[in-house]
Coordinates of C-alpha atoms in Angstrom, one line a residue:
Chain A
X1 CA -0.3 36.0 -21.3
X2 CA -3.5 36.0 -19.3
X3 CA -5.6 39.3 -19.1
X4 CA -8.6 39.3 -16.9
X5 CA -11.4 41.8 -17.5
X6 CA -13.2 42.3 -14.1
X7 CA -15.3 44.9 -12.2
X8 CA -16.9 44.9 -8.8
X9 CA -20.3 45.7 -10.4
X10 CA -22.1 44.0 -13.1
X11 CA -23.2 45.8 -16.3
X12 CA -20.2 48.1 -16.5
X13 CA -19.1 46.7 -19.9
X14 CA -16.8 43.8 -19.1
X15 CA -18.2 41.7 -21.9
X16 CA -18.0 44.7 -24.4
X17 CA -14.4 45.2 -23.6
X18 CA -13.4 41.5 -23.6
X19 CA -15.1 40.7 -26.9
X20 CA -13.9 43.7 -28.8
X21 CA -10.4 43.4 -27.5
X22 CA -10.4 39.8 -28.7
X23 CA -11.8 40.9 -32.0
X24 CA -9.1 43.5 -32.4
X25 CA -6.3 41.2 -31.3
X26 CA -7.2 38.4 -33.7
X27 CA -6.0 40.6 -36.6
X28 CA -3.3 42.6 -34.9
X29 CA -1.5 40.4 -32.4
X30 CA 1.3 37.9 -33.3
X31 CA 0.0 35.4 -30.8
X32 CA -3.2 33.3 -31.0
X33 CA -6.1 34.7 -29.1
X34 CA -8.5 32.9 -26.8
X35 CA -11.5 34.3 -25.0
X36 CA -12.4 32.4 -21.9
X37 CA -15.8 33.5 -20.5
X38 CA -15.7 32.8 -16.8
X39 CA -19.1 34.4 -16.0
X40 CA -20.5 30.9 -15.9
X41 CA -23.8 32.1 -14.3
X42 CA -24.6 34.4 -17.2
X43 CA -22.1 33.8 -20.1
X44 CA -22.6 36.3 -22.9
X45 CA -19.4 36.6 -24.9
X46 CA -20.4 33.8 -27.4
X47 CA -23.6 35.8 -28.2
X48 CA -21.5 38.7 -29.5
X49 CA -18.8 36.7 -31.1
X50 CA -21.3 34.3 -32.7
X51 CA -19.0 31.5 -31.8
X52 CA -19.3 28.1 -33.5
X53 CA -19.4 25.5 -30.8
X54 CA -17.1 22.6 -31.6
X55 CA -17.3 20.6 -28.4
X56 CA -19.4 20.4 -25.3
X57 CA -18.0 18.8 -22.2
X58 CA -19.8 18.1 -18.9
X59 CA -18.1 19.3 -15.8
X60 CA -18.6 17.1 -12.9
X61 CA -18.0 17.3 -9.1
X62 CA -17.3 14.1 -7.2
X63 CA -19.9 13.6 -4.5
X64 CA -20.3 10.7 -2.0
X65 CA -22.6 7.8 -2.8
X66 CA -23.7 5.5 0.1
X67 CA -23.8 1.7 0.1
X68 CA -26.4 1.2 2.9
X69 CA -25.5 -2.5 3.4
X70 CA -22.0 -1.6 4.4
X71 CA -22.9 1.5 6.5
X72 CA -22.7 1.0 10.3
X73 CA -24.2 4.4 11.1
X74 CA -21.1 5.5 13.1
X75 CA -21.5 9.1 12.0
X76 CA -17.8 9.7 11.2
X77 CA -18.7 11.0 7.7
X78 CA -21.0 13.8 9.1
X79 CA -18.4 14.6 11.7
X80 CA -15.7 15.5 9.2
X81 CA -18.0 17.3 6.7
X82 CA -17.7 21.1 7.1
X83 CA -20.5 21.9 4.6
X84 CA -23.4 20.0 6.1
X85 CA -23.5 17.9 2.9
X86 CA -23.8 14.6 4.8
X87 CA -25.8 13.9 8.0
X88 CA -26.1 10.9 10.2
X89 CA -29.5 10.9 12.0
X90 CA -30.2 7.9 14.3
X91 CA -27.7 5.8 12.5
X92 CA -29.1 6.7 9.0
X93 CA -26.9 8.6 6.6
X94 CA -28.3 11.3 4.3
X95 CA -26.4 13.1 1.6
X96 CA -27.1 16.6 0.2
X97 CA -25.1 16.7 -3.0
X98 CA -25.9 20.4 -3.7
X99 CA -23.9 21.4 -0.6
X100 CA -20.9 19.1 -1.3
X101 CA -17.6 20.7 -2.2
X102 CA -16.1 17.4 -3.3
X103 CA -13.3 17.4 -0.8
X104 CA -13.5 13.6 -0.4
X105 CA -13.2 13.7 3.4
X106 CA -16.2 11.6 4.2
X107 CA -15.0 8.8 2.0
X108 CA -11.6 8.8 3.6
X109 CA -13.2 9.0 7.1
X110 CA -15.7 6.1 6.6
X111 CA -14.2 3.1 8.5
X112 CA -16.7 0.7 6.8
X113 CA -15.8 1.6 3.3
X114 CA -19.5 2.4 2.7
X115 CA -18.9 5.6 0.8
X116 CA -17.6 5.9 -2.7
X117 CA -17.5 8.7 -5.2
X118 CA -20.1 9.3 -7.9
X119 CA -20.1 12.1 -10.5
X120 CA -22.6 15.0 -10.3
X121 CA -22.9 17.3 -13.3
X122 CA -22.7 21.0 -12.4
X123 CA -22.6 22.4 -15.9
X124 CA -20.9 22.4 -19.2
X125 CA -17.8 23.9 -20.9
X126 CA -18.3 24.7 -24.6
X127 CA -15.2 25.2 -26.8
X128 CA -15.5 26.7 -30.2
X129 CA -14.2 29.4 -32.6
X130 CA -15.2 32.8 -33.8
X131 CA -13.0 33.9 -36.7
X132 CA -9.5 33.3 -35.5
X133 CA -10.5 33.5 -31.9
X134 CA -10.7 30.4 -29.8
X135 CA -13.8 30.7 -27.6
X136 CA -14.5 28.9 -24.3
X137 CA -17.4 29.4 -22.0
X138 CA -18.9 27.7 -19.0
X139 CA -22.6 27.4 -18.4
X140 CA -23.6 26.6 -14.9
X141 CA -26.7 24.4 -14.6
X142 CA -29.7 26.5 -13.5
X143 CA -30.4 26.0 -9.9
X144 CA -26.7 25.1 -9.2
X145 CA -24.9 27.1 -6.6
X146 CA -21.3 25.9 -7.0
X147 CA -19.6 28.0 -9.7
X148 CA -15.9 28.0 -8.8
X149 CA -15.2 24.4 -10.1
X150 CA -16.8 25.3 -13.4
X151 CA -14.7 28.5 -13.6
X152 CA -11.5 26.3 -13.0
X153 CA -12.6 24.1 -15.9
X154 CA -13.0 27.1 -18.2
X155 CA -9.6 28.5 -17.2
X156 CA -7.9 25.1 -17.8
X157 CA -8.1 26.0 -21.5
X158 CA -5.7 29.0 -21.1
X159 CA -2.6 28.1 -23.0
X160 CA 0.9 29.4 -22.8
X161 CA 2.1 31.4 -25.7
X162 CA -1.3 32.7 -26.6
X163 CA -3.2 35.8 -25.4
X164 CA -6.0 34.5 -23.0
X165 CA -8.7 37.1 -22.3
X166 CA -10.6 36.1 -19.2
X167 CA -14.1 37.7 -18.9
X168 CA -14.8 37.5 -15.1
X169 CA -18.1 37.4 -13.2
X170 CA -19.1 40.5 -11.2
X171 CA -18.5 40.9 -7.5
X172 CA -15.4 40.4 -5.3
X173 CA -16.0 36.9 -3.8
X174 CA -15.1 33.3 -4.7
X175 CA -16.2 33.2 -8.4
X176 CA -14.2 36.4 -9.3
X177 CA -11.2 35.3 -7.3
X178 CA -11.2 32.0 -9.1
X179 CA -11.4 33.9 -12.4
X180 CA -8.6 36.4 -11.8
X181 CA -6.2 34.3 -9.8
X182 CA -3.0 33.6 -11.6
X183 CA -3.6 36.2 -14.3
X184 CA -0.8 38.5 -15.5
X185 CA -2.9 41.6 -15.5
X186 CA -6.4 42.7 -14.5
X187 CA -8.3 45.4 -16.3
X188 CA -11.1 46.8 -14.0
X189 CA -14.0 48.2 -16.0
X190 CA -16.1 50.8 -14.2
X191 CA -18.5 53.7 -14.8
X192 CA -18.1 57.2 -13.5
X193 CA -21.0 57.1 -11.1
X194 CA -21.2 56.6 -7.3
X195 CA -22.2 52.9 -7.8
X196 CA -19.3 52.5 -10.2
X197 CA -16.8 54.1 -7.8
X198 CA -18.0 52.2 -4.7
X199 CA -17.7 48.8 -6.5
X200 CA -14.4 49.8 -8.2
X201 CA -12.9 50.5 -4.8
X202 CA -13.9 47.0 -3.6
X203 CA -12.5 45.5 -6.8
X204 CA -9.2 47.4 -6.3
X205 CA -9.0 46.1 -2.7
X206 CA -9.5 42.6 -4.1
X207 CA -6.7 42.7 -6.7
X208 CA -4.4 44.3 -4.2
X209 CA -5.1 41.4 -1.7
X210 CA -4.3 39.0 -4.6
X211 CA -1.2 41.0 -5.5
X212 CA -2.1 41.4 -9.2
X213 CA -1.0 44.3 -11.4
X214 CA -4.1 46.2 -12.7
X215 CA -5.4 49.3 -14.4
X216 CA -8.8 50.8 -14.9
X217 CA -11.0 51.3 -18.0
X218 CA -13.9 53.7 -17.8
X219 CA -17.0 52.9 -19.8
X220 CA -19.7 55.4 -20.6
X221 CA -17.1 57.9 -19.5
X222 CA -19.1 61.0 -20.4
X223 CA -21.9 60.3 -17.9
X224 CA -21.8 60.9 -14.1
X225 CA -19.1 62.8 -12.3
X226 CA -15.3 63.1 -11.9
X227 CA -15.0 61.1 -8.7
X228 CA -13.7 57.9 -10.4
X229 CA -10.9 59.8 -12.1
X230 CA -10.1 61.6 -8.8
X231 CA -10.0 58.3 -7.0
X232 CA -7.7 56.8 -9.6
X233 CA -5.4 59.8 -9.5
X234 CA -5.2 59.6 -5.7
X235 CA -4.6 55.9 -5.7
X236 CA -2.1 56.2 -8.6
X237 CA -4.1 53.8 -10.7
X238 CA -3.6 54.2 -14.5
X239 CA -6.7 54.7 -16.6
X240 CA -5.9 52.9 -19.9
X241 CA -9.3 52.9 -21.7
X242 CA -12.2 55.4 -21.9
X243 CA -15.3 54.7 -24.0
X244 CA -17.8 57.5 -24.1
X245 CA -21.5 57.2 -23.7
X246 CA -22.7 56.6 -27.2
X247 CA -26.3 55.6 -28.1
X248 CA -24.9 53.8 -31.2
X249 CA -22.9 51.5 -29.0
X250 CA -25.9 50.8 -26.8
X251 CA -28.0 50.1 -29.9
X252 CA -25.3 47.7 -31.4
X253 CA -25.0 46.0 -28.1
X254 CA -28.7 45.5 -27.8
X255 CA -28.7 43.7 -31.1
X256 CA -25.8 41.5 -30.1
X257 CA -23.2 43.2 -32.4
X258 CA -19.6 44.0 -31.6
X259 CA -18.7 47.7 -31.5
X260 CA -15.7 47.2 -33.8
X261 CA -17.7 45.4 -36.4
X262 CA -20.2 48.2 -36.8
X263 CA -18.4 51.3 -35.6
X264 CA -14.8 50.9 -36.9
X265 CA -13.8 54.3 -35.7
X266 CA -13.5 52.8 -32.2
X267 CA -10.6 50.6 -33.5
X268 CA -8.1 53.3 -32.4
X269 CA -9.2 52.9 -28.8
X270 CA -8.6 49.2 -28.8
X271 CA -5.3 49.7 -30.5
X272 CA -4.2 52.1 -27.8
X273 CA -5.4 49.7 -25.1
X274 CA -3.4 46.9 -26.7
X275 CA -0.3 49.0 -26.9
X276 CA -0.6 50.0 -23.2
X277 CA -1.3 46.4 -22.2
X278 CA 1.9 45.3 -24.1
X279 CA 3.9 47.9 -22.2
X280 CA 2.7 46.8 -18.7
X281 CA 2.5 43.0 -19.1
X282 CA 5.8 41.1 -19.0
X283 CA 5.9 38.6 -21.9
Chain B
X1 CA -48.6 37.5 6.5
X2 CA -45.3 39.0 5.8
X3 CA -44.5 39.4 2.1
X4 CA -41.1 39.4 0.6
X5 CA -40.3 40.8 -2.8
X6 CA -36.8 40.2 -4.2
X7 CA -35.5 42.3 -7.1
X8 CA -33.1 40.3 -9.2
X9 CA -31.6 40.3 -12.7
X10 CA -29.6 37.7 -14.5
X11 CA -27.2 40.4 -15.6
X12 CA -25.7 43.0 -13.3
X13 CA -26.1 46.7 -14.1
X14 CA -29.7 46.5 -15.3
X15 CA -30.9 49.0 -12.7
X16 CA -32.0 46.8 -9.8
X17 CA -30.7 49.2 -7.1
X18 CA -32.2 52.3 -8.8
X19 CA -35.6 50.5 -8.9
X20 CA -35.4 49.3 -5.3
X21 CA -34.5 52.9 -4.3
X22 CA -37.6 54.1 -6.2
X23 CA -39.8 51.4 -4.6
X24 CA -38.4 52.4 -1.2
X25 CA -39.8 55.9 -1.6
X26 CA -43.1 54.7 -3.0
X27 CA -44.1 51.8 -0.7
X28 CA -45.2 52.2 2.9
X29 CA -44.6 50.0 5.9
X30 CA -41.7 47.9 4.7
X31 CA -38.2 46.9 5.6
X32 CA -35.4 47.2 3.0
X33 CA -32.6 44.7 2.6
X34 CA -29.5 44.8 0.4
X35 CA -28.6 41.3 -0.5
X36 CA -26.0 42.2 -3.2
X37 CA -23.4 41.7 -0.5
X38 CA -20.5 41.6 -3.0
X39 CA -21.3 45.1 -4.5
X40 CA -23.8 46.6 -2.1
X41 CA -24.9 50.0 -3.5
X42 CA -28.3 50.6 -2.0
X43 CA -26.7 52.6 0.9
X44 CA -25.4 55.1 -1.7
X45 CA -29.0 56.1 -2.5
X46 CA -30.7 55.6 0.8
X47 CA -28.1 57.2 3.1
X48 CA -28.7 54.8 6.0
X49 CA -27.8 55.8 9.6
X50 CA -26.2 52.7 11.1
X51 CA -27.8 51.7 14.4
X52 CA -26.3 48.2 14.9
X53 CA -23.2 46.4 13.6
X54 CA -22.8 42.6 13.9
X55 CA -19.9 40.4 13.0
X56 CA -20.4 37.7 10.3
X57 CA -18.4 34.6 10.9
X58 CA -18.5 31.8 8.4
X59 CA -16.3 29.0 7.2
X60 CA -12.9 27.9 8.3
X61 CA -9.3 28.1 7.1
X62 CA -6.7 25.5 7.9
X63 CA -3.6 26.6 9.7
X64 CA -0.4 24.5 10.1
X65 CA 1.6 24.7 13.4
X66 CA 5.1 24.4 12.0
X67 CA 6.6 23.3 15.4
X68 CA 4.5 20.1 15.3
X69 CA 4.6 19.5 11.6
X70 CA 6.6 16.4 10.6
X71 CA 6.5 17.3 6.9
X72 CA 5.2 13.9 6.1
X73 CA 3.2 15.1 3.0
X74 CA -0.1 13.6 4.0
X75 CA -1.9 16.9 3.8
X76 CA -0.4 17.7 0.4
X77 CA -1.6 14.4 -0.9
X78 CA -5.2 14.7 0.4
X79 CA -5.9 18.4 -0.3
X80 CA -8.1 18.6 -3.5
X81 CA -7.9 22.4 -3.7
X82 CA -4.2 22.8 -4.1
X83 CA -4.2 25.0 -1.0
X84 CA -1.0 23.7 0.6
X85 CA 2.4 24.5 -0.9
X86 CA 5.4 22.1 -1.0
X87 CA 6.9 24.0 1.9
X88 CA 3.7 23.5 4.0
X89 CA 2.2 27.0 3.8
X90 CA -1.6 27.3 3.5
X91 CA -2.9 29.5 0.6
X92 CA -5.8 31.1 2.5
X93 CA -7.6 32.0 -0.7
X94 CA -7.5 28.5 -2.2
X95 CA -8.4 26.8 1.1
X96 CA -12.0 25.7 1.2
X97 CA -11.9 24.9 4.9
X98 CA -13.0 21.3 4.3
X99 CA -10.7 20.1 7.2
X100 CA -9.5 17.0 5.5
X101 CA -5.8 18.0 6.1
X102 CA -6.6 18.7 9.8
X103 CA -8.5 15.4 10.3
X104 CA -5.9 13.2 8.8
X105 CA -2.6 14.9 9.9
X106 CA -0.8 12.2 11.8
X107 CA 1.1 14.8 13.9
X108 CA -2.0 16.8 14.8
X109 CA -0.3 19.9 13.5
X110 CA -3.2 21.4 11.6
X111 CA -6.1 23.4 13.1
X112 CA -9.2 24.9 11.5
X113 CA -9.7 28.5 12.4
X114 CA -13.0 30.3 12.1
X115 CA -13.2 33.2 9.5
X116 CA -14.5 36.6 10.2
X117 CA -15.9 37.3 6.8
X118 CA -17.8 40.6 7.1
X119 CA -20.4 42.6 9.0
X120 CA -24.2 43.0 9.0
X121 CA -25.7 46.4 9.6
X122 CA -29.2 47.4 10.8
X123 CA -29.9 51.0 9.8
X124 CA -32.5 53.7 9.7
X125 CA -33.2 55.5 6.4
X126 CA -35.7 58.2 5.5
X127 CA -37.8 55.4 3.9
X128 CA -37.8 52.9 6.8
X129 CA -35.4 50.5 8.4
X130 CA -32.8 48.7 6.3
X131 CA -30.5 45.7 6.7
X132 CA -27.3 45.6 4.7
X133 CA -23.9 43.9 4.9
X134 CA -20.4 44.1 3.9
X135 CA -18.5 41.0 2.8
X136 CA -14.8 41.3 3.4
X137 CA -12.6 41.2 0.4
X138 CA -11.8 37.8 -1.0
X139 CA -14.1 36.1 1.5
X140 CA -16.4 33.3 0.6
X141 CA -19.9 32.3 1.7
X142 CA -21.8 35.2 0.3
X143 CA -24.8 32.9 0.1
X144 CA -24.8 32.4 3.8
X145 CA -24.4 36.2 4.4
X146 CA -27.4 36.8 2.1
X147 CA -29.5 34.4 4.2
X148 CA -28.5 36.1 7.4
X149 CA -29.4 39.6 5.9
X150 CA -32.8 38.2 4.9
X151 CA -33.4 36.6 8.3
X152 CA -32.4 39.8 10.1
X153 CA -34.7 41.8 7.8
X154 CA -37.7 39.5 8.4
X155 CA -37.1 39.6 12.2
X156 CA -37.1 43.4 12.0
X157 CA -40.3 43.4 10.0
X158 CA -42.1 41.2 12.5
X159 CA -40.8 43.3 15.5
X160 CA -41.9 46.5 13.9
X161 CA -45.2 45.0 12.5
X162 CA -44.3 45.9 9.0
X163 CA -46.0 44.1 6.1
X164 CA -43.3 43.6 3.6
X165 CA -39.6 43.2 3.0
X166 CA -38.1 44.6 -0.3
X167 CA -34.8 42.9 -1.1
X168 CA -32.2 44.2 -3.6
X169 CA -30.8 41.0 -4.9
X170 CA -27.4 40.0 -6.4
X171 CA -26.8 39.4 -10.1
X172 CA -26.4 35.9 -11.6
X173 CA -28.1 32.6 -11.0
X174 CA -25.6 31.0 -8.5
X175 CA -25.2 30.7 -4.8
X176 CA -26.0 34.3 -3.6
X177 CA -29.1 34.5 -5.9
X178 CA -30.4 31.1 -4.8
X179 CA -29.9 32.2 -1.2
X180 CA -31.8 35.5 -1.8
X181 CA -34.9 34.1 -3.5
X182 CA -35.6 30.7 -1.8
X183 CA -38.8 31.0 0.1
X184 CA -39.6 34.6 -1.2
X185 CA -43.2 35.6 -2.1
X186 CA -42.3 37.1 -5.5
X187 CA -39.3 38.0 -7.6
X188 CA -39.2 41.1 -9.7
X189 CA -36.8 40.5 -12.5
X190 CA -35.2 43.6 -14.0
X191 CA -34.0 43.2 -17.6
X192 CA -32.8 45.3 -20.6
X193 CA -33.9 44.9 -24.2
X194 CA -30.6 43.4 -25.5
X195 CA -29.6 40.1 -26.9
X196 CA -27.7 39.2 -23.8
X197 CA -30.5 40.6 -21.6
X198 CA -33.0 38.1 -23.1
X199 CA -30.5 35.3 -22.6
X200 CA -29.9 36.1 -19.0
X201 CA -33.6 36.8 -18.4
X202 CA -34.5 33.3 -19.6
X203 CA -32.0 31.7 -17.3
X204 CA -33.1 33.7 -14.3
X205 CA -36.8 33.0 -14.9
X206 CA -35.9 29.3 -15.2
X207 CA -34.3 29.6 -11.8
X208 CA -37.4 31.2 -10.3
X209 CA -39.6 28.4 -11.8
X210 CA -37.1 25.8 -10.4
X211 CA -37.7 27.2 -6.9
X212 CA -41.5 27.7 -7.6
X213 CA -41.4 31.5 -7.0
X214 CA -43.9 33.7 -8.9
X215 CA -42.0 36.2 -11.1
X216 CA -42.9 39.5 -12.6
X217 CA -40.7 41.4 -15.0
X218 CA -39.7 45.0 -15.5
X219 CA -37.9 46.1 -18.7
X220 CA -35.5 49.0 -18.0
X221 CA -34.5 51.3 -20.8
X222 CA -37.2 49.6 -22.9
X223 CA -36.9 52.2 -25.7
X224 CA -33.2 51.4 -26.5
X225 CA -34.6 48.6 -28.6
X226 CA -38.5 48.5 -28.8
X227 CA -38.4 45.4 -31.0
X228 CA -36.5 43.3 -28.4
X229 CA -38.7 44.7 -25.7
X230 CA -41.8 43.5 -27.5
X231 CA -40.3 40.0 -27.9
X232 CA -39.5 39.9 -24.2
X233 CA -43.1 40.8 -23.4
X234 CA -44.3 38.0 -25.7
X235 CA -41.9 35.5 -24.3
X236 CA -42.9 36.4 -20.7
X237 CA -46.6 36.1 -21.5
X238 CA -46.0 32.6 -22.7
X239 CA -44.5 31.5 -19.4
X240 CA -46.8 33.5 -17.2
X241 CA -44.3 36.0 -16.0
X242 CA -46.2 39.3 -16.4
X243 CA -44.3 42.4 -17.6
X244 CA -45.4 45.0 -15.0
X245 CA -43.2 47.9 -16.0
X246 CA -41.4 49.4 -19.0
X247 CA -39.1 52.2 -17.9
X248 CA -37.7 54.5 -20.6
X249 CA -34.1 55.5 -21.0
X250 CA -33.8 58.6 -18.9
X251 CA -30.6 60.6 -18.1
X252 CA -32.3 61.7 -14.8
X253 CA -31.7 58.2 -13.4
X254 CA -27.9 58.7 -13.5
X255 CA -28.1 62.3 -12.4
X256 CA -30.1 61.2 -9.4
X257 CA -27.5 58.5 -8.6
X258 CA -24.8 61.1 -8.7
X259 CA -26.8 63.2 -6.1
X260 CA -27.2 60.1 -4.0
X261 CA -31.0 60.1 -4.1
X262 CA -33.7 58.2 -5.9
X263 CA -34.9 59.5 -9.3
X264 CA -38.4 60.1 -7.8
X265 CA -36.9 62.5 -5.3
X266 CA -34.6 64.0 -7.9
X267 CA -37.2 64.7 -10.5
X268 CA -40.7 63.2 -9.9
X269 CA -41.9 64.4 -13.3
X270 CA -39.2 62.7 -15.4
X271 CA -40.3 60.0 -17.8
X272 CA -38.6 57.3 -15.7
X273 CA -40.2 58.5 -12.5
X274 CA -43.7 58.5 -14.0
X275 CA -43.3 54.8 -15.1
X276 CA -41.8 53.9 -11.7
X277 CA -44.9 55.3 -10.0
X278 CA -47.0 52.9 -12.0
X279 CA -44.7 50.0 -11.2
X280 CA -45.0 51.0 -7.5
X281 CA -48.8 50.7 -7.7
X282 CA -48.6 47.2 -9.2
X283 CA -46.1 46.1 -6.6
X284 CA -48.1 47.5 -3.8
X285 CA -51.3 45.8 -4.8
X286 CA -49.4 42.5 -5.2
X287 CA -47.9 42.8 -1.7
X288 CA -51.4 43.6 -0.3
X289 CA -53.0 40.6 -1.8

């Protein structure tokens, strides 16, 4: 069972919900629990779960490498490339590995066999544990633009028969889509403010385009206004979690502590969340 | 020379947009740009009146003409993105538009079609002109859209003889952020005094150094954890990224947002507004240098 925690906007509390849900489930679910942090640009879950890293694996993207002796300068490689990652100027071939999507087209198109594949590291995937939780997170190399292949590498650790919680990056474009695609359920975390509502409505459009079942969780539910609740009512979207604004949570969060570790009275909220998730997700 | 200040943050939700909205009402003679094209929110505070709307086309998607398709399987074999199903349907979301399938289809049954991915808007606001965008749902290439918003904003600044562009940037360190800071004069990094805030700040400052762009830092809600705020300030001093603002936690910021105005307009005497005015002065002198 794959549950994605997503939100159009950053900073709404995705990581708080994902880490505390995993913490709750490790003691209360029958299945094994894995937390896959797909916010590879800024992974944070491991900071809260204090995961012990057991293995670090490089994630590589195949990019073309040129053998100048074989190159005839015909330009077929740059003709096929849709990403401007390879150029042929006056018979000389230049490659721009940062722009390469690794489709392999240039290599197939080269009639002289002058191109082969070389590996380019885009980041790492760290696997480890935190209590009974299996933790996986990706870390994109700083300065690196291509996050979706790294997100795919993190998601490849999702196993059948266990509960995989997927912490998604913010936004509604390629990285988030890569993270939520194929999940059984998406929990959209938002705040009851105009920013929260604007970005929630974009995220709702996204999960609808992808055809995924979803519900909303409202964080800092006692600030702002009623418009998010009104919106959910009108759109018939269930709200399955509300966490009030609480300076104690903010203070625990600032120190990198889990809510449930330090404020056990919130356990009930996560129990309720789990029961609701069990109801809506086909096992 | 035209200066460009980009407001970024490793982590989302640190208050970038609220700070840009405040700077918008404090600084004169500038153009505003919202480069958080995935979750553009600046328009909610600046109430822009749209003057111009342009289509944003980017990337391609493969399309199979079933009448010509011989079902030979070549495309399935060559596609590295698992975008073609066994019954020869293209998954538009998985397709990267690399064109390998089209190029090598022996029956010539595959075309690449251009994608309409969103729109760019040029608007007028009470605080000056603004360029913003809307990326359609599930569309890629937000980096390219970010570049176009910046180009448009700079062109507008030149045309109207304005001295600066203030950019509300996207979160993270990936493609859209790289597209929004490359070649900028200064980045203002907004952070919060939390364990994850420090982690993300370090990554984003490393990114700014990587692209050789001078960085200044503003700690939002600094009083949530004064200890971490102090260590952020220390750390920043070591790497010559000056902390130029410390904004206190202030409920007026959320109340202003609900009203759809900046906190400076909502309550100019509130603790956050007073600090934002100081930040505005520092930024102004930096842009006038």
